mmCIF file of N, CA and C in Angstrom:
data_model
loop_
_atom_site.group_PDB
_atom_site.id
_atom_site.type_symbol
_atom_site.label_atom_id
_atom_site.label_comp_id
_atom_site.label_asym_id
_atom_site.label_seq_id
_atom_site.Cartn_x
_atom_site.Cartn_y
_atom_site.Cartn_z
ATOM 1 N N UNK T 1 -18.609 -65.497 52.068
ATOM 2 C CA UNK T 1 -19.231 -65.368 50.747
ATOM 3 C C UNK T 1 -18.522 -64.267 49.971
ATOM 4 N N UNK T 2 -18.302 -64.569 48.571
ATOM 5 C CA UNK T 2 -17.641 -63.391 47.995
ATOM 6 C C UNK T 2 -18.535 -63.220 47.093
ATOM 7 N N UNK T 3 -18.426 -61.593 46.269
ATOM 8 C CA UNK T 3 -19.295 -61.144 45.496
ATOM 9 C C UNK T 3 -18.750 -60.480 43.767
ATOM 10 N N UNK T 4 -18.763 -60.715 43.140
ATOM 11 C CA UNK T 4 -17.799 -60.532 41.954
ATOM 12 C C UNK T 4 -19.138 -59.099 41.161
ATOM 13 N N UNK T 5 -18.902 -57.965 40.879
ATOM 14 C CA UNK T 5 -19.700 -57.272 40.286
ATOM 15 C C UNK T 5 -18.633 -56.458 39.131
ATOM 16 N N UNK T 6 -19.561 -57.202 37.703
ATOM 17 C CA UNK T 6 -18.834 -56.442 36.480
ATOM 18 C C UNK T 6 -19.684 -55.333 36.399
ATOM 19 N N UNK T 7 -19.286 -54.225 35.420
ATOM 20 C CA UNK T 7 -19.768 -53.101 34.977
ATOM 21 C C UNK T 7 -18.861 -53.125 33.465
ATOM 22 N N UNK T 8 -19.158 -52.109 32.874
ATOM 23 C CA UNK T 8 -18.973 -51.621 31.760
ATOM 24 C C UNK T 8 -19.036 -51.844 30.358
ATOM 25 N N UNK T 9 -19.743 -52.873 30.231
ATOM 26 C CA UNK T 9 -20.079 -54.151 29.075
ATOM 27 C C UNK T 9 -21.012 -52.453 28.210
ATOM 28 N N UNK T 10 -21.148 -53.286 26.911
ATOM 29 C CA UNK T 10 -22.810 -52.489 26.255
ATOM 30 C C UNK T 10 -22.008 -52.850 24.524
ATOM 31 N N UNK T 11 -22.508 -51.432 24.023
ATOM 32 C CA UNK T 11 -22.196 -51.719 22.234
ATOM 33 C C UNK T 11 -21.495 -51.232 21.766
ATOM 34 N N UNK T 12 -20.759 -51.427 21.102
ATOM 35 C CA UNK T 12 -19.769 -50.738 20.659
ATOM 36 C C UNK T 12 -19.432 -50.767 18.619
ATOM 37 N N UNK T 13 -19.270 -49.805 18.098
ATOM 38 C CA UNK T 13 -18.771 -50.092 16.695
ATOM 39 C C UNK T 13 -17.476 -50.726 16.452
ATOM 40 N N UNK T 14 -17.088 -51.821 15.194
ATOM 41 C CA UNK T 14 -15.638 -52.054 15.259
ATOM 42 C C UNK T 14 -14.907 -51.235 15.467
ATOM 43 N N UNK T 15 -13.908 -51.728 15.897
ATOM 44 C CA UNK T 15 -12.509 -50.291 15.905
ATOM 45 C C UNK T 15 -12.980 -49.410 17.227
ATOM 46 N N UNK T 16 -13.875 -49.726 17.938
ATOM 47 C CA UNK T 16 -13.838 -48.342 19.422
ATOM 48 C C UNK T 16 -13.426 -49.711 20.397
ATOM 49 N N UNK T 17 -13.671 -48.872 21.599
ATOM 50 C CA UNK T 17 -13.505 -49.178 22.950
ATOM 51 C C UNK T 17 -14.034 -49.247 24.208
ATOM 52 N N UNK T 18 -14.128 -50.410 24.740
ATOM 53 C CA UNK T 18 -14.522 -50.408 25.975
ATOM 54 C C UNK T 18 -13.868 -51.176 26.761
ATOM 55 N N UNK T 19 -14.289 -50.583 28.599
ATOM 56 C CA UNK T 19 -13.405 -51.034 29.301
ATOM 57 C C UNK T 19 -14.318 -51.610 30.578
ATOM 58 N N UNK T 20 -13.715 -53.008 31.067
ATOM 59 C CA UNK T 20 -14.598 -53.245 31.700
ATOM 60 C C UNK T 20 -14.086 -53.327 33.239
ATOM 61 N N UNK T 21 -14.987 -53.513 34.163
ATOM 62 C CA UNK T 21 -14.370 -53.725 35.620
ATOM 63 C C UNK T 21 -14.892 -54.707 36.272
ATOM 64 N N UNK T 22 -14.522 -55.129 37.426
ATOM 65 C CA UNK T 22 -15.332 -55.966 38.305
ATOM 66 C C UNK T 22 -14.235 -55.901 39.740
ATOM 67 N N UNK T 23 -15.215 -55.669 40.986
ATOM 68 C CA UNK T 23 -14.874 -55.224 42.068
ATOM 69 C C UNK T 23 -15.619 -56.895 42.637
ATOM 70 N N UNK T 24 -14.637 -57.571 43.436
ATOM 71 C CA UNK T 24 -14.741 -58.763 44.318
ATOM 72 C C UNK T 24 -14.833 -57.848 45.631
ATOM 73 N N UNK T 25 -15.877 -58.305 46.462
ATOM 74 C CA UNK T 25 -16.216 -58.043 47.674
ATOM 75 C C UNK T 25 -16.249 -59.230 48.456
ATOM 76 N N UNK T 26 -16.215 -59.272 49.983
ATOM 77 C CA UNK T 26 -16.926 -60.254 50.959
ATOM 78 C C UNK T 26 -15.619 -60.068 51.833
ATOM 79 N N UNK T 27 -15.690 -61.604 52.355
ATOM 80 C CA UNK T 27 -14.305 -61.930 53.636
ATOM 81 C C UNK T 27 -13.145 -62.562 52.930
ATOM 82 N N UNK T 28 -12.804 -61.458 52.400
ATOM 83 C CA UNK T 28 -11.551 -61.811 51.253
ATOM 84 C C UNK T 28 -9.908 -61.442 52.308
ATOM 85 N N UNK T 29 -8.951 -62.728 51.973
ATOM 86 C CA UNK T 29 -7.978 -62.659 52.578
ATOM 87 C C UNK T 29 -6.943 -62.451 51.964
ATOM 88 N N UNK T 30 -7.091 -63.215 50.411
ATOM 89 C CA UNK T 30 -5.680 -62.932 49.696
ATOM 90 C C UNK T 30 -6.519 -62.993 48.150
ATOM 91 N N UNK T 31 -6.336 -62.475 47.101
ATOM 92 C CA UNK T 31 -6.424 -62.605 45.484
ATOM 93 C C UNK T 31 -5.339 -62.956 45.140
ATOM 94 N N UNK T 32 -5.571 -64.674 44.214
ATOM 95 C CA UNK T 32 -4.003 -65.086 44.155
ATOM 96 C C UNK T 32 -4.263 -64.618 42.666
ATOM 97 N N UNK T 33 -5.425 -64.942 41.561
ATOM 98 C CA UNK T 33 -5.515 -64.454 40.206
ATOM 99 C C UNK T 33 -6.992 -63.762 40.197
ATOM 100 N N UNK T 34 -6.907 -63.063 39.237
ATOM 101 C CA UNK T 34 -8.457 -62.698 38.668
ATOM 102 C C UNK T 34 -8.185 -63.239 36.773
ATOM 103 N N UNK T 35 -9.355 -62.724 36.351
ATOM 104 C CA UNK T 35 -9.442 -63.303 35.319
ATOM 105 C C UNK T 35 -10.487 -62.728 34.655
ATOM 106 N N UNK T 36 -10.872 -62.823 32.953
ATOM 107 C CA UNK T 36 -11.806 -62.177 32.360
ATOM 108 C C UNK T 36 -12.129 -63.598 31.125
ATOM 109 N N UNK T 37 -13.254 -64.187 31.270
ATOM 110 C CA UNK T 37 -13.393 -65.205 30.720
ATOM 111 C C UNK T 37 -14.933 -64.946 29.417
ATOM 112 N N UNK T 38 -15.002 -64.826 28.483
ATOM 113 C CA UNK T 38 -16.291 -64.774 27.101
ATOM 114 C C UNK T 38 -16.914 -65.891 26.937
ATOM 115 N N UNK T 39 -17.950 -66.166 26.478
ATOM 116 C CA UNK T 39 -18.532 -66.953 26.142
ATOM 117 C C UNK T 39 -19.418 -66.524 24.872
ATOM 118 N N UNK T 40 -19.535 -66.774 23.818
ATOM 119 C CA UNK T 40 -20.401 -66.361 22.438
ATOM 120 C C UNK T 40 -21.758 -67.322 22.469
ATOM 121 N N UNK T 41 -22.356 -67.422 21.797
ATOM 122 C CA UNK T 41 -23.892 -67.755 21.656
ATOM 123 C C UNK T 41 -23.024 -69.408 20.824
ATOM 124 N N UNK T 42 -23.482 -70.407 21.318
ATOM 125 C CA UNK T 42 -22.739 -71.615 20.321
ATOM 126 C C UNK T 42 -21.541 -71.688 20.375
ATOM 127 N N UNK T 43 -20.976 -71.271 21.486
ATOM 128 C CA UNK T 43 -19.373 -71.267 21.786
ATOM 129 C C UNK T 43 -19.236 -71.878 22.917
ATOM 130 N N UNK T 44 -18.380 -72.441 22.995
ATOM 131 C CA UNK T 44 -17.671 -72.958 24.527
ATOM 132 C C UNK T 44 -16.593 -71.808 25.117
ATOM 133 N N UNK T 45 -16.800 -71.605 26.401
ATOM 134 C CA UNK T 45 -16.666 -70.399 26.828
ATOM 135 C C UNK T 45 -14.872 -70.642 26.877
ATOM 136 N N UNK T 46 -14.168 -69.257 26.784
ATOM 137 C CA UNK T 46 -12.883 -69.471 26.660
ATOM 138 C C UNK T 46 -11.962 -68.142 27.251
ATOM 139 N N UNK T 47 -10.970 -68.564 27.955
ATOM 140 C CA UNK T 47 -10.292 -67.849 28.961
ATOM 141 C C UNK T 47 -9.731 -66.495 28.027
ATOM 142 N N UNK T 48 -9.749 -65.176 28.208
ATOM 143 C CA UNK T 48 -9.745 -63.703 27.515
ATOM 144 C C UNK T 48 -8.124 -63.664 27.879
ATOM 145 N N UNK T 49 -7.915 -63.321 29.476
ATOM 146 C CA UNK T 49 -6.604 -62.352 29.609
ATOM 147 C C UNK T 49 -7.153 -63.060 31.206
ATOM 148 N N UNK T 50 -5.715 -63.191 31.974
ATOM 149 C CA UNK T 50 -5.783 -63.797 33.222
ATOM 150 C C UNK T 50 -4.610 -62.768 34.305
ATOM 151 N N UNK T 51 -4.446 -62.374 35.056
ATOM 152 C CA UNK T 51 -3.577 -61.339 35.778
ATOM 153 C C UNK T 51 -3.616 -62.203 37.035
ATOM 154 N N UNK T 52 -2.109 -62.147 37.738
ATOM 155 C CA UNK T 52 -1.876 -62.558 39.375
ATOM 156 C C UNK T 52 -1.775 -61.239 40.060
ATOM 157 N N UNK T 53 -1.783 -61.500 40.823
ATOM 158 C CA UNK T 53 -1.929 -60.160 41.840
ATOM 159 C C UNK T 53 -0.602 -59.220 41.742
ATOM 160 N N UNK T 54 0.291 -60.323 41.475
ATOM 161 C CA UNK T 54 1.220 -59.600 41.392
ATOM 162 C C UNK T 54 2.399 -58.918 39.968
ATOM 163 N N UNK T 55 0.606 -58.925 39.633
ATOM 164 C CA UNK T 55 0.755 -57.996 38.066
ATOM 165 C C UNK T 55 1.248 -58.563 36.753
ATOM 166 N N UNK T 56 1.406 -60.303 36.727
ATOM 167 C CA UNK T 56 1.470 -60.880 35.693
ATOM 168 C C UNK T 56 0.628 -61.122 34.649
ATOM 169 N N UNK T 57 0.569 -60.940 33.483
ATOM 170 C CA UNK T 57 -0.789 -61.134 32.684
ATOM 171 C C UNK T 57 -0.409 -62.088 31.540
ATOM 172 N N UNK T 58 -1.717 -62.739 31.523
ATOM 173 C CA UNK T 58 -1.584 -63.559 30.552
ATOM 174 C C UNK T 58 -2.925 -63.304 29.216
ATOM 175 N N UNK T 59 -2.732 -63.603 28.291
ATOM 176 C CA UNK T 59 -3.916 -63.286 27.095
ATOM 177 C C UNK T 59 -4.150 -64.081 25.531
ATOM 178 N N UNK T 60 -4.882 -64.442 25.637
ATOM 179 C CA UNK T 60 -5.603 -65.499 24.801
ATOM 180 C C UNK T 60 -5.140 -65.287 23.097
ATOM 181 N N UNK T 61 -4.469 -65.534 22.349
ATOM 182 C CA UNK T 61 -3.367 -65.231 20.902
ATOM 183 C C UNK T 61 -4.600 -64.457 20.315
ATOM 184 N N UNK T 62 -5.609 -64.403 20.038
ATOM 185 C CA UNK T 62 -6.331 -63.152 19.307
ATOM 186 C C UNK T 62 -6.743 -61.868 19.991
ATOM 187 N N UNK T 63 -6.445 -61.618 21.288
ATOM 188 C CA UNK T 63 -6.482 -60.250 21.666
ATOM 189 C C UNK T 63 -5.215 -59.589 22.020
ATOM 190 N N UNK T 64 -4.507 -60.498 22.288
ATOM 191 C CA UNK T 64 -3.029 -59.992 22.277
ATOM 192 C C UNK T 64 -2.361 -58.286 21.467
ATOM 193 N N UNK T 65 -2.224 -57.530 21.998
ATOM 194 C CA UNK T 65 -2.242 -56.272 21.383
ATOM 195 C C UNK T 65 -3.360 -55.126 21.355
ATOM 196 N N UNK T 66 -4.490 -55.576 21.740
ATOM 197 C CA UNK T 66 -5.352 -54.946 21.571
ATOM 198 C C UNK T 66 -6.179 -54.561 22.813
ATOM 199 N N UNK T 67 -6.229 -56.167 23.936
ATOM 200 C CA UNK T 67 -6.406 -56.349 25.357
ATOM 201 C C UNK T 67 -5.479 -55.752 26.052
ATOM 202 N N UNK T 68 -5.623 -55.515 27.232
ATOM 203 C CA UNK T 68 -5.033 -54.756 28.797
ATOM 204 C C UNK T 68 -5.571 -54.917 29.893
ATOM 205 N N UNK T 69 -5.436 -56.015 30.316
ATOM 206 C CA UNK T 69 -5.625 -56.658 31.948
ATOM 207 C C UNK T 69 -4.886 -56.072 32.677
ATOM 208 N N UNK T 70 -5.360 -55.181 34.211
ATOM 209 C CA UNK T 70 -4.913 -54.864 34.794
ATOM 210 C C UNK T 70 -5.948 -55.014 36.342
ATOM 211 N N UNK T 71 -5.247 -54.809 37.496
ATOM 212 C CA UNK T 71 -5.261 -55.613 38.709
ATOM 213 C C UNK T 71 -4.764 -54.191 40.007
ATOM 214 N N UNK T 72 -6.137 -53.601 40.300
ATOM 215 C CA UNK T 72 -6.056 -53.058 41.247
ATOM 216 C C UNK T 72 -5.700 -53.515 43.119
ATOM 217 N N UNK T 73 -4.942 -53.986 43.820
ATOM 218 C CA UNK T 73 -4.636 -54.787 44.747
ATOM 219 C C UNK T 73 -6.055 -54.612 45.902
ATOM 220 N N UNK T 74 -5.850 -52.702 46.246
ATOM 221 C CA UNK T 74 -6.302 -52.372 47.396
ATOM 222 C C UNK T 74 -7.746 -52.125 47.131
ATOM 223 N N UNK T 75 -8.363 -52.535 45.968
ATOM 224 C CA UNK T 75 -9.463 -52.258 46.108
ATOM 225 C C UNK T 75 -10.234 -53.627 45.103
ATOM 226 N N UNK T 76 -9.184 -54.867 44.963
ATOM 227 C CA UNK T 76 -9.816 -56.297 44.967
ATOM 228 C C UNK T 76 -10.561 -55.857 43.462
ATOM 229 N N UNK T 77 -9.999 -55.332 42.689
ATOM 230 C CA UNK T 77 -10.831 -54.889 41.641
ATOM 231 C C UNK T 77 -10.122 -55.348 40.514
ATOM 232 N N UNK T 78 -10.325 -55.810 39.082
ATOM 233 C CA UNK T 78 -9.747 -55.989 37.550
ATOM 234 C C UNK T 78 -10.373 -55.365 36.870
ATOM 235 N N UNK T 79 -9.399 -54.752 35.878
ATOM 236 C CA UNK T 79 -10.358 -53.949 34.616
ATOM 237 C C UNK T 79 -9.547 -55.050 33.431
ATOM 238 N N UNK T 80 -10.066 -54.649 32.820
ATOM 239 C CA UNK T 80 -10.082 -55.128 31.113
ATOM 240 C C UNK T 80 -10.100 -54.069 29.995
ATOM 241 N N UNK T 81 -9.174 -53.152 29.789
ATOM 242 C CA UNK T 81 -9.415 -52.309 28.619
ATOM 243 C C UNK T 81 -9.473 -52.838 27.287
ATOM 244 N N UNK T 82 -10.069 -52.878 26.289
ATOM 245 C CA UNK T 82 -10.280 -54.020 25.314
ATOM 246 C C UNK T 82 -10.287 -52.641 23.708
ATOM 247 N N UNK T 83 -9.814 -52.257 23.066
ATOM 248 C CA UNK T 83 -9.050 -51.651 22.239
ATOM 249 C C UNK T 83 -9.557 -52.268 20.825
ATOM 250 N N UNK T 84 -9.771 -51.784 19.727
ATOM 251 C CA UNK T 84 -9.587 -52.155 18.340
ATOM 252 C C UNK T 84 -10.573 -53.185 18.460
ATOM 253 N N UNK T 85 -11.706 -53.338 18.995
ATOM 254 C CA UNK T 85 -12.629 -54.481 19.177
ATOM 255 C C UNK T 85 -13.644 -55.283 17.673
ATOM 256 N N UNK T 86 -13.743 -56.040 18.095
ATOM 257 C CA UNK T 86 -13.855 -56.755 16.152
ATOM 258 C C UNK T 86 -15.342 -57.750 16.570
ATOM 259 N N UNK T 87 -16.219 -57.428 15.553
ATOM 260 C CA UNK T 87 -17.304 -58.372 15.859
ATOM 261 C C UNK T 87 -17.292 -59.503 16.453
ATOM 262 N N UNK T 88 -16.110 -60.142 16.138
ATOM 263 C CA UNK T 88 -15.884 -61.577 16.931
ATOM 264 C C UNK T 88 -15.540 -61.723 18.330
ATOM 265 N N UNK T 89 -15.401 -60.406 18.725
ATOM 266 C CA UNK T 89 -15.065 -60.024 20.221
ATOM 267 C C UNK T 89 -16.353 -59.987 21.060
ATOM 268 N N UNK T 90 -17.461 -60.188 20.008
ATOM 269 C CA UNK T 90 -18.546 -60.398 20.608
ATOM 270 C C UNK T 90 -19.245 -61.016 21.479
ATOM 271 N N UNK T 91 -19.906 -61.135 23.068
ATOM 272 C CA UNK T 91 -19.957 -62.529 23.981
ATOM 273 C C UNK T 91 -20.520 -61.825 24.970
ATOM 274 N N UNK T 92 -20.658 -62.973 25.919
ATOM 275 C CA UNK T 92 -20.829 -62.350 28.010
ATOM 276 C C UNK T 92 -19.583 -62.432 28.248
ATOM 277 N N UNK T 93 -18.988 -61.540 28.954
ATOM 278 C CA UNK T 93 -17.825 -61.584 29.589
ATOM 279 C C UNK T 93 -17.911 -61.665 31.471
ATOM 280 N N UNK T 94 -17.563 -62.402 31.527
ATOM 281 C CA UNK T 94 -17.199 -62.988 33.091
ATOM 282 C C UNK T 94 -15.922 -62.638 33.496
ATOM 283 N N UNK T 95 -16.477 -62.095 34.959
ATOM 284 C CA UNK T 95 -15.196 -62.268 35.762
ATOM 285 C C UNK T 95 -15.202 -63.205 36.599
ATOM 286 N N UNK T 96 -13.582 -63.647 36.962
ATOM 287 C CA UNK T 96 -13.112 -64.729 37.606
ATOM 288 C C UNK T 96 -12.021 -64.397 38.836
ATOM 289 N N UNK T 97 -12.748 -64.733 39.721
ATOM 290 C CA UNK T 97 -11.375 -64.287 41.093
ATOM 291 C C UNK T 97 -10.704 -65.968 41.504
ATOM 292 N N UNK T 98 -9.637 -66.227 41.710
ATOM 293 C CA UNK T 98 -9.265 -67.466 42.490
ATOM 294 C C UNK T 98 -8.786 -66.903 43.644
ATOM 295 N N UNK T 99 -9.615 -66.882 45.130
ATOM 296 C CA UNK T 99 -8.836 -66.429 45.884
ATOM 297 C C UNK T 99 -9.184 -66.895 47.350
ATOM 298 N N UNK T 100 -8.459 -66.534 48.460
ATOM 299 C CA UNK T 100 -8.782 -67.362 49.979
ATOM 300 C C UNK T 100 -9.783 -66.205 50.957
ATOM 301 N N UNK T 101 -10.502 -66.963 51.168
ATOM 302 C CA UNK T 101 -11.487 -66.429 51.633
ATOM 303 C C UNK T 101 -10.465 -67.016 53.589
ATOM 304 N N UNK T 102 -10.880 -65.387 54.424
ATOM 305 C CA UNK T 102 -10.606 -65.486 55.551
ATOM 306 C C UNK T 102 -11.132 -67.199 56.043
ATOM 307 N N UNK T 103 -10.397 -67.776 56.835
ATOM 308 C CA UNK T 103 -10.800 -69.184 57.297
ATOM 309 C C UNK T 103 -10.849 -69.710 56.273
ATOM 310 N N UNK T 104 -10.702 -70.108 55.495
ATOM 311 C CA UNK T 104 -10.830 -71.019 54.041
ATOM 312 C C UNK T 104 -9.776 -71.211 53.193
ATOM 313 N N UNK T 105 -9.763 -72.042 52.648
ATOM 314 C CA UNK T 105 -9.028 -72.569 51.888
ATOM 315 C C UNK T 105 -9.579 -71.682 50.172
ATOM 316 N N UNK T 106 -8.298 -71.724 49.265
ATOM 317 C CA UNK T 106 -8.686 -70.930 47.767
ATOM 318 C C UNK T 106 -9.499 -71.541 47.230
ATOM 319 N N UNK T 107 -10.298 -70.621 46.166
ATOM 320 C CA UNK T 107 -11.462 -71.638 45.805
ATOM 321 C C UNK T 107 -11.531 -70.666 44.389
ATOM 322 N N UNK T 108 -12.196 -70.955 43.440
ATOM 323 C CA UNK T 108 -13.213 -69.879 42.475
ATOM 324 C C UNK T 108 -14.360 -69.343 42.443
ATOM 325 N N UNK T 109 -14.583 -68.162 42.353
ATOM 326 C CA UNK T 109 -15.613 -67.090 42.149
ATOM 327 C C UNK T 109 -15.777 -66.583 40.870
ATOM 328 N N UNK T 110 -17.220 -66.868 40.362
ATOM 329 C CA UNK T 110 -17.913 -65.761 38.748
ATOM 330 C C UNK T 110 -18.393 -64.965 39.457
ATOM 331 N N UNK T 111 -18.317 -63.537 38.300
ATOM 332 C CA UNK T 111 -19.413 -62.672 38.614
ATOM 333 C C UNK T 111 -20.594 -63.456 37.108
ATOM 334 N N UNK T 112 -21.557 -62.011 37.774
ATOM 335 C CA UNK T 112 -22.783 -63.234 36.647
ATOM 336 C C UNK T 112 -22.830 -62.089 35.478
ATOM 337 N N UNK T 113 -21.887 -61.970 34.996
ATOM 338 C CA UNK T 113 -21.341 -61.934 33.334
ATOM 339 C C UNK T 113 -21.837 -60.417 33.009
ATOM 340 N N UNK T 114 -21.422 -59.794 31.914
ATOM 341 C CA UNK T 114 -21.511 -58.659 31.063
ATOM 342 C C UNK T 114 -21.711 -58.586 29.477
ATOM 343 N N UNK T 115 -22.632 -58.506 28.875
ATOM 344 C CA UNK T 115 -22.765 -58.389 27.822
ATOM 345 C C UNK T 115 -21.666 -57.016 26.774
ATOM 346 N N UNK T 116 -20.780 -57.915 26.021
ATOM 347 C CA UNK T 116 -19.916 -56.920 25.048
ATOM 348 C C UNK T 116 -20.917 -57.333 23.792
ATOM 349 N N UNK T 117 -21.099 -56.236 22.633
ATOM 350 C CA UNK T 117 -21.901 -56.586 21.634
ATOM 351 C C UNK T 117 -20.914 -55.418 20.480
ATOM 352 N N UNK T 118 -19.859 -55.977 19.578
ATOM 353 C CA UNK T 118 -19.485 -54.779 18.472
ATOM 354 C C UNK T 118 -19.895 -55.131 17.495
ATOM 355 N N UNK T 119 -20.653 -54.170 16.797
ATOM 356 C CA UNK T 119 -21.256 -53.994 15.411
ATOM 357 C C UNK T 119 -20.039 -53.528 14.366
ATOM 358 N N UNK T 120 -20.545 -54.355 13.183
ATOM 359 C CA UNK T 120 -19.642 -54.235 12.119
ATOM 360 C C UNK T 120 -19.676 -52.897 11.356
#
């Protein structure tokens, strides 16, 4: 069983910052990606910034510049520093691990989401 726990979500004014984390726990063998995925109220939920373990990142054309996915190895952890944040950055933010669980084959893991909220 794996365990995905975000932290650092809350409110923020346009233009500040927050940074978020999420630490994957359980019988973890390898993290091939993690991932940071939003969802808005009347939105279909949509992929943020995606990192491989081995420090590649990828990021969604409107946070580009402003986002910073990064990928702690030894401690199975992703942050999300999120910069210049704009009401529309507004959502639950989920984390996403794709990874092999000891005896198992790769699979996907959510954590159960974080509220970001920036006021105009």
């Amino acid at each position: 069983q794996v365990r995905l726990v975000e932290s650092g979500g809350g409110l923020v004014q346009a233009g500040g910052s927050l940074r978020l984390s999420c630490a994957a726990s359980g019988s973890i063998s390898s993290i091939i990606t993690m991932a940071w995925h939003r969802q808005a109220p009347g939105k279909q939920r949509e992929l943020v910034a995606l990192i491989t373990s081995g420090g590649t990142a990828q990021y969604k054309d409107s946070v580009k510049g402003r986002f910073i996915i990064s990928i702690d190895n030894a401690e199975n952890t992703v942050f999300l520093q999120m910069n210049n944040l704009k009401p529309e950055d507004s959502a639950v933010y989920y984390c996403t691990a794709f990874l092999i669980l000891i005896g198992a084959g790769p699979d996907d893991y959510w954590g159960q989401g974080t509220q970001v909220t920036v006021s105009a």
